[in-house]
């Protein structure tokens, strides 16, 4: 069975005042979008895991633990991890952790939480 991991920033830790973020975003809207994205992954018959992390060492540890728990065919890194410029270092940490801990997994990027399945589908078949 195809196994996909979605990595995103815990919505409650997002600085919604950052002008780099789309206006009108809030934690509730992000969580709703993630739920849709995860549902679409499962509709494809894939095992879908979600790993929401804080932008700090605790988030890094959470991701390391998740990546060590199983082998993934694809890891989708959410837009909230890479869009705000002040989050660049955390984004680099995430990409490097995935590269090291899941070397056989494709890495994909969504444009919004709802298109996570489409991002994964570019790299996995099944």
XYZ file of N, CA, C and O in Angstrom:
504
model
N 0.844 -1.178 0.000
C 0.000 0.000 0.000
C 0.894 1.247 0.000
O 1.879 1.311 0.714
N 0.519 2.214 -0.782
C 1.245 3.478 -0.840
C 1.050 4.234 0.472
O -0.065 4.349 0.973
N 2.139 4.752 0.994
C 2.088 5.463 2.266
C 2.610 6.887 2.067
O 3.711 7.077 1.555
N 1.810 7.869 2.462
C 2.136 9.279 2.272
C 2.103 9.994 3.624
O 1.200 9.794 4.428
N 3.102 10.844 3.834
C 3.157 11.677 5.033
C 2.963 13.132 4.629
O 3.616 13.618 3.699
N 2.069 13.831 5.319
C 1.903 15.265 5.145
C 2.527 15.961 6.340
O 2.205 15.650 7.490
N 3.433 16.908 6.078
C 4.066 17.694 7.139
C 3.576 19.129 7.031
O 3.650 19.747 5.961
N 3.082 19.649 8.135
C 2.639 21.035 8.174
C 2.976 21.662 9.511
O 3.281 20.969 10.479
N 2.916 22.970 9.541
C 3.136 23.683 10.794
C 1.846 23.677 11.587
O 0.768 23.932 11.039
N 1.943 23.371 12.861
C 0.782 23.404 13.735
C 0.115 24.770 13.587
O 0.751 25.799 13.840
N -1.142 24.802 13.125
C -1.791 26.084 12.829
C -1.767 27.096 13.974
O -1.635 28.289 13.743
N -1.857 26.624 15.190
C -1.870 27.542 16.333
C -0.520 28.226 16.553
O -0.432 29.183 17.321
N 0.528 27.763 15.879
C 1.848 28.385 16.028
C 2.176 29.340 14.875
O 3.252 29.927 14.842
N 1.249 29.495 13.940
C 1.463 30.368 12.787
C 1.253 31.829 13.184
O 0.304 32.161 13.895
N 2.142 32.691 12.699
C 2.002 34.133 12.913
C 1.150 34.688 11.774
O 1.647 34.985 10.694
N -0.140 34.806 12.014
C -1.060 35.235 10.966
C -0.937 36.719 10.635
O -1.529 37.184 9.669
N -0.144 37.453 11.400
C 0.086 38.863 11.080
C 1.183 39.026 10.025
O 1.385 40.122 9.515
N 1.867 37.944 9.686
C 2.935 37.997 8.686
C 2.337 38.365 7.335
O 1.471 37.652 6.819
N 2.789 39.458 6.711
C 2.225 39.881 5.431
C 2.515 38.911 4.282
O 1.889 39.001 3.227
N 3.428 37.976 4.482
C 3.727 36.986 3.441
C 2.628 35.932 3.326
O 2.559 35.214 2.329
N 1.775 35.847 4.330
C 0.686 34.869 4.310
C -0.537 35.449 3.619
O -0.786 36.651 3.692
N -1.315 34.587 2.967
C -2.543 35.078 2.334
C -3.483 35.693 3.373
O -3.612 35.164 4.477
N -4.127 36.793 3.036
C -5.043 37.416 3.992
C -6.244 36.517 4.294
O -6.682 35.747 3.444
N -6.712 36.606 5.515
C -7.900 35.854 5.902
C -7.618 34.455 6.413
O -8.536 33.755 6.828
N -6.372 34.018 6.391
C -6.047 32.695 6.914
C -6.140 32.704 8.421
O -5.802 33.679 9.083
N -6.611 31.613 8.984
C -6.577 31.425 10.423
C -6.438 29.927 10.685
O -6.498 29.111 9.769
N -6.226 29.569 11.942
C -5.976 28.170 12.296
C -7.133 27.264 11.886
O -6.921 26.152 11.391
N -8.356 27.741 12.063
C -9.534 26.930 11.729
C -9.579 26.619 10.227
O -9.858 25.481 9.827
N -9.310 27.606 9.395
C -9.323 27.389 7.945
C -8.220 26.423 7.515
O -8.429 25.584 6.640
N -7.062 26.551 8.146
C -5.968 25.641 7.820
C -6.331 24.215 8.210
O -6.154 23.275 7.427
N -6.849 24.031 9.402
C -7.231 22.678 9.849
C -8.302 22.072 8.938
O -8.256 20.890 8.619
N -9.264 22.882 8.513
C -10.305 22.387 7.613
C -9.692 21.955 6.279
O -10.058 20.913 5.726
N -8.761 22.737 5.756
C -8.103 22.380 4.505
C -7.283 21.118 4.625
O -7.279 20.274 3.730
N -6.602 20.962 5.751
C -5.808 19.751 5.979
C -6.716 18.528 6.032
O -6.399 17.483 5.457
N -7.853 18.649 6.688
C -8.802 17.531 6.760
C -9.246 17.109 5.357
O -9.335 15.912 5.061
N -9.509 18.088 4.499
C -9.899 17.774 3.116
C -8.751 17.072 2.399
O -8.943 16.054 1.733
N -7.548 17.612 2.543
C -6.387 17.010 1.888
C -6.136 15.580 2.343
O -5.861 14.699 1.522
N -6.237 15.338 3.635
C -6.015 13.986 4.156
C -7.099 13.032 3.650
O -6.829 11.882 3.310
N -8.324 13.509 3.590
C -9.429 12.703 3.076
C -9.177 12.308 1.614
O -9.411 11.164 1.220
N -8.697 13.242 0.820
C -8.415 12.957 -0.590
C -7.297 11.920 -0.744
O -7.345 11.085 -1.653
N -6.311 11.967 0.145
C -5.254 10.953 0.106
C -5.857 9.569 0.362
O -5.563 8.610 -0.351
N -6.704 9.478 1.359
C -7.315 8.191 1.719
C -8.284 7.707 0.645
O -8.398 6.498 0.410
N -8.960 8.644 -0.031
C -9.855 8.265 -1.130
C -9.102 7.577 -2.259
O -9.672 6.780 -3.002
N -7.831 7.867 -2.393
C -6.997 7.224 -3.415
C -6.538 5.831 -2.976
O -5.846 5.150 -3.700
N -6.917 5.464 -1.760
C -6.533 4.156 -1.243
C -5.166 4.146 -0.586
O -4.600 3.084 -0.346
N -4.635 5.302 -0.297
C -3.323 5.409 0.311
C -3.427 5.509 1.824
O -4.394 6.044 2.359
N -2.405 5.001 2.507
C -2.270 5.207 3.944
C -1.723 6.621 4.115
O -0.670 6.946 3.585
N -2.438 7.462 4.807
C -2.045 8.863 4.950
C -1.803 9.208 6.410
O -2.663 8.978 7.254
N -0.618 9.739 6.694
C -0.271 10.192 8.033
C -0.069 11.696 8.007
O 0.376 12.261 7.004
N -0.376 12.316 9.112
C -0.240 13.764 9.260
C 0.758 14.034 10.378
O 0.696 13.403 11.427
N 1.669 14.955 10.135
C 2.638 15.333 11.160
C 2.673 16.855 11.238
O 3.290 17.521 10.412
N 1.992 17.379 12.228
C 1.947 18.821 12.438
C 3.028 19.174 13.448
O 3.092 18.571 14.528
N 3.877 20.132 13.072
C 5.020 20.447 13.929
C 5.064 21.937 14.268
O 4.590 22.778 13.514
N 5.667 22.212 15.400
C 5.921 23.600 15.791
C 7.260 24.015 15.182
O 8.112 23.171 14.894
N 7.457 25.310 14.947
C 8.680 25.779 14.301
C 9.840 25.945 15.289
O 10.405 27.028 15.459
N 10.197 24.849 15.954
C 11.256 24.896 16.957
C 11.849 23.496 17.120
O 11.525 22.583 16.352
N 12.708 23.331 18.099
C 13.354 22.037 18.317
C 12.355 20.934 18.645
O 12.556 19.776 18.275
N 11.280 21.271 19.329
C 10.258 20.270 19.636
C 9.610 19.766 18.345
O 9.345 18.569 18.201
N 9.360 20.672 17.403
C 8.808 20.276 16.111
C 9.763 19.375 15.353
O 9.355 18.389 14.739
N 11.021 19.715 15.405
C 12.041 18.891 14.749
C 12.044 17.475 15.338
O 12.074 16.490 14.605
N 11.980 17.380 16.661
C 11.967 16.070 17.320
C 10.711 15.279 16.941
O 10.777 14.065 16.709
N 9.588 15.960 16.867
C 8.342 15.300 16.464
C 8.469 14.726 15.063
O 8.077 13.583 14.805
N 9.032 15.498 14.147
C 9.202 15.029 12.774
C 10.182 13.871 12.701
O 9.930 12.881 12.005
N 11.279 13.951 13.405
C 12.247 12.851 13.414
C 11.594 11.550 13.887
O 11.803 10.489 13.302
N 10.797 11.644 14.940
C 10.108 10.465 15.477
C 9.131 9.899 14.443
O 9.072 8.689 14.232
N 8.363 10.772 13.787
C 7.398 10.317 12.781
C 8.110 9.639 11.610
O 7.699 8.584 11.146
N 9.177 10.244 11.121
C 9.904 9.671 9.983
C 10.536 8.324 10.328
O 10.652 7.451 9.462
N 10.917 8.153 11.576
C 11.514 6.885 12.009
C 10.474 5.792 12.210
O 10.818 4.611 12.269
N 9.199 6.161 12.265
C 8.148 5.201 12.601
C 7.762 4.273 11.450
O 7.215 3.202 11.684
N 8.032 4.658 10.221
C 7.636 3.845 9.071
C 8.353 4.332 7.819
O 9.008 5.377 7.838
N 8.205 3.595 6.731
C 8.758 4.009 5.441
C 7.659 4.668 4.626
O 6.553 4.132 4.533
N 7.978 5.802 4.035
C 7.017 6.541 3.225
C 7.403 6.499 1.753
O 8.581 6.531 1.417
N 6.380 6.433 0.908
C 6.590 6.513 -0.533
C 6.717 7.957 -0.982
O 7.389 8.265 -1.967
N 6.025 8.845 -0.259
C 6.055 10.260 -0.589
C 5.827 11.070 0.678
O 5.030 10.685 1.530
N 6.548 12.183 0.764
C 6.361 13.127 1.859
C 5.970 14.459 1.233
O 6.687 14.985 0.381
N 4.811 14.976 1.622
C 4.330 16.263 1.121
C 4.565 17.304 2.206
O 4.104 17.145 3.331
N 5.293 18.367 1.840
C 5.589 19.447 2.771
C 4.661 20.604 2.440
O 4.652 21.100 1.312
N 3.871 21.012 3.408
C 2.854 22.033 3.203
C 3.403 23.434 2.972
O 4.525 23.761 3.372
N 2.587 24.240 2.345
C 2.958 25.606 2.008
C 3.307 26.456 3.215
O 4.166 27.329 3.138
N 2.663 26.210 4.333
C 2.961 26.972 5.536
C 4.372 26.771 6.044
O 4.902 27.606 6.774
N 4.990 25.669 5.640
C 6.371 25.401 6.035
C 7.359 26.185 5.180
O 8.470 26.432 5.599
N 6.959 26.561 3.966
C 7.943 27.149 3.058
C 7.629 28.553 2.577
O 8.488 29.211 2.020
N 6.401 29.035 2.775
C 6.042 30.341 2.219
C 6.567 31.546 2.994
O 7.178 32.421 2.399
N 6.323 31.650 4.283
C 6.808 32.853 4.961
C 8.344 32.873 4.971
O 8.973 31.911 5.409
N 8.967 33.940 4.480
C 10.432 34.001 4.440
C 11.097 33.785 5.793
O 12.162 33.173 5.867
N 10.463 34.227 6.870
C 11.107 34.044 8.176
C 11.113 32.573 8.609
O 11.793 32.206 9.547
N 10.387 31.711 7.884
C 10.382 30.287 8.183
C 11.377 29.483 7.365
O 11.385 28.257 7.423
N 12.231 30.163 6.608
C 13.154 29.472 5.705
C 14.048 28.458 6.410
O 14.218 27.345 5.934
N 14.592 28.816 7.552
C 15.486 27.892 8.258
C 14.731 26.634 8.671
O 15.225 25.514 8.497
N 13.510 26.782 9.183
C 12.727 25.604 9.568
C 12.404 24.767 8.345
O 12.446 23.536 8.405
N 12.096 25.392 7.233
C 11.840 24.660 5.995
C 13.071 23.848 5.593
O 12.965 22.675 5.235
N 14.239 24.448 5.658
C 15.467 23.723 5.333
C 15.677 22.544 6.278
O 16.081 21.454 5.846
N 15.395 22.740 7.559
C 15.510 21.646 8.531
C 14.582 20.502 8.141
O 14.984 19.337 8.135
N 13.343 20.819 7.796
C 12.367 19.795 7.412
C 12.837 19.035 6.170
O 12.843 17.797 6.144
N 13.247 19.746 5.142
C 13.695 19.086 3.906
C 14.891 18.179 4.193
O 14.945 17.034 3.726
N 15.839 18.654 4.966
C 17.012 17.845 5.263
C 16.696 16.647 6.143
O 17.266 15.568 5.955
N 15.762 16.799 7.086
C 15.342 15.643 7.891
C 14.673 14.589 7.018
O 14.940 13.389 7.167
N 13.800 15.018 6.119
C 13.135 14.072 5.221
C 14.168 13.390 4.334
O 14.153 12.163 4.165
N 15.068 14.154 3.776
C 16.112 13.603 2.896
C 16.938 12.543 3.624
O 17.225 11.481 3.072
N 17.289 12.809 4.862
C 18.118 11.886 5.640
C 17.335 10.669 6.140
O 17.788 9.539 6.033
N 16.154 10.905 6.690
C 15.406 9.831 7.350
C 14.538 9.014 6.403
O 14.160 7.897 6.729
N 14.213 9.562 5.244
C 13.357 8.852 4.288
C 13.949 8.983 2.890
O 13.329 9.541 1.983
N 15.167 8.455 2.688
C 15.853 8.656 1.414
C 15.146 8.043 0.210
O 15.360 8.478 -0.918
N 14.285 7.079 0.435
C 13.564 6.459 -0.672
C 12.253 7.134 -1.005
O 11.592 6.780 -1.980
N 11.865 8.130 -0.209
C 10.578 8.795 -0.414
C 10.725 9.961 -1.384
O 11.697 10.712 -1.324
N 9.751 10.087 -2.252
C 9.672 11.283 -3.077
C 9.269 12.443 -2.174
O 8.593 12.247 -1.167
N 9.679 13.647 -2.537
C 9.289 14.837 -1.791
C 8.415 15.678 -2.708
O 8.766 15.933 -3.857
N 7.266 16.076 -2.192
C 6.323 16.877 -2.979
C 5.915 18.102 -2.176
O 6.046 18.135 -0.952
N 5.386 19.090 -2.885
C 4.935 20.322 -2.249
C 3.536 20.639 -2.728
O 3.265 20.611 -3.925
N 2.656 20.937 -1.781
C 1.301 21.343 -2.162
C 1.236 22.854 -2.317
O 2.185 23.559 -1.960
N 0.148 23.352 -2.866
C -0.039 24.799 -2.965
C -1.013 25.293 -1.914
O -1.045 26.468 -1.604
N -1.827 24.375 -1.391
C -2.761 24.647 -0.299
C -3.100 23.285 0.312
O -2.904 22.257 -0.329
N -3.591 23.245 1.532
C -3.833 21.957 2.181
C -4.722 21.015 1.368
O -4.510 19.802 1.349
N -5.699 21.574 0.665
C -6.666 20.739 -0.054
C -6.055 19.992 -1.240
O -6.636 19.019 -1.712
N -4.917 20.428 -1.767
C -4.350 19.729 -2.930
C -3.144 18.850 -2.577
O -2.315 18.530 -3.411
N -3.104 18.406 -1.329
C -2.033 17.521 -0.874
C -2.020 16.212 -1.662
O -0.957 15.723 -2.059
N -3.179 15.624 -1.917
C -3.239 14.361 -2.669
C -2.721 14.550 -4.090
O -2.006 13.684 -4.614
N -3.060 15.652 -4.716
C -2.588 15.907 -6.073
C -1.070 16.072 -6.093
O -0.398 15.616 -7.023
N -0.512 16.710 -5.066
C 0.945 16.865 -4.974
C 1.615 15.502 -4.867
O 2.590 15.213 -5.575
N 1.087 14.634 -4.006
C 1.653 13.291 -3.858
C 1.496 12.485 -5.136
O 2.403 11.743 -5.532
N 0.365 12.624 -5.810
C 0.091 11.844 -7.016
C 1.072 12.144 -8.140
O 1.264 11.305 -9.038
N 1.704 13.299 -8.113
C 2.720 13.593 -9.128
C 3.908 12.658 -9.011
O 4.651 12.481 -9.969
N 4.089 12.063 -7.835
C 5.288 11.272 -7.579
C 5.045 9.802 -7.247
O 5.991 9.012 -7.262
N 3.834 9.437 -6.906
C 3.552 8.026 -6.604
C 2.426 7.531 -7.486
O 1.559 8.299 -7.893
N 2.451 6.286 -7.751
C 1.386 5.651 -8.542
C 0.736 4.585 -7.688
O 1.399 3.874 -6.968
N -0.549 4.484 -7.807
C -1.219 3.407 -7.078
C -2.443 3.846 -6.360
O -2.811 4.937 -6.205
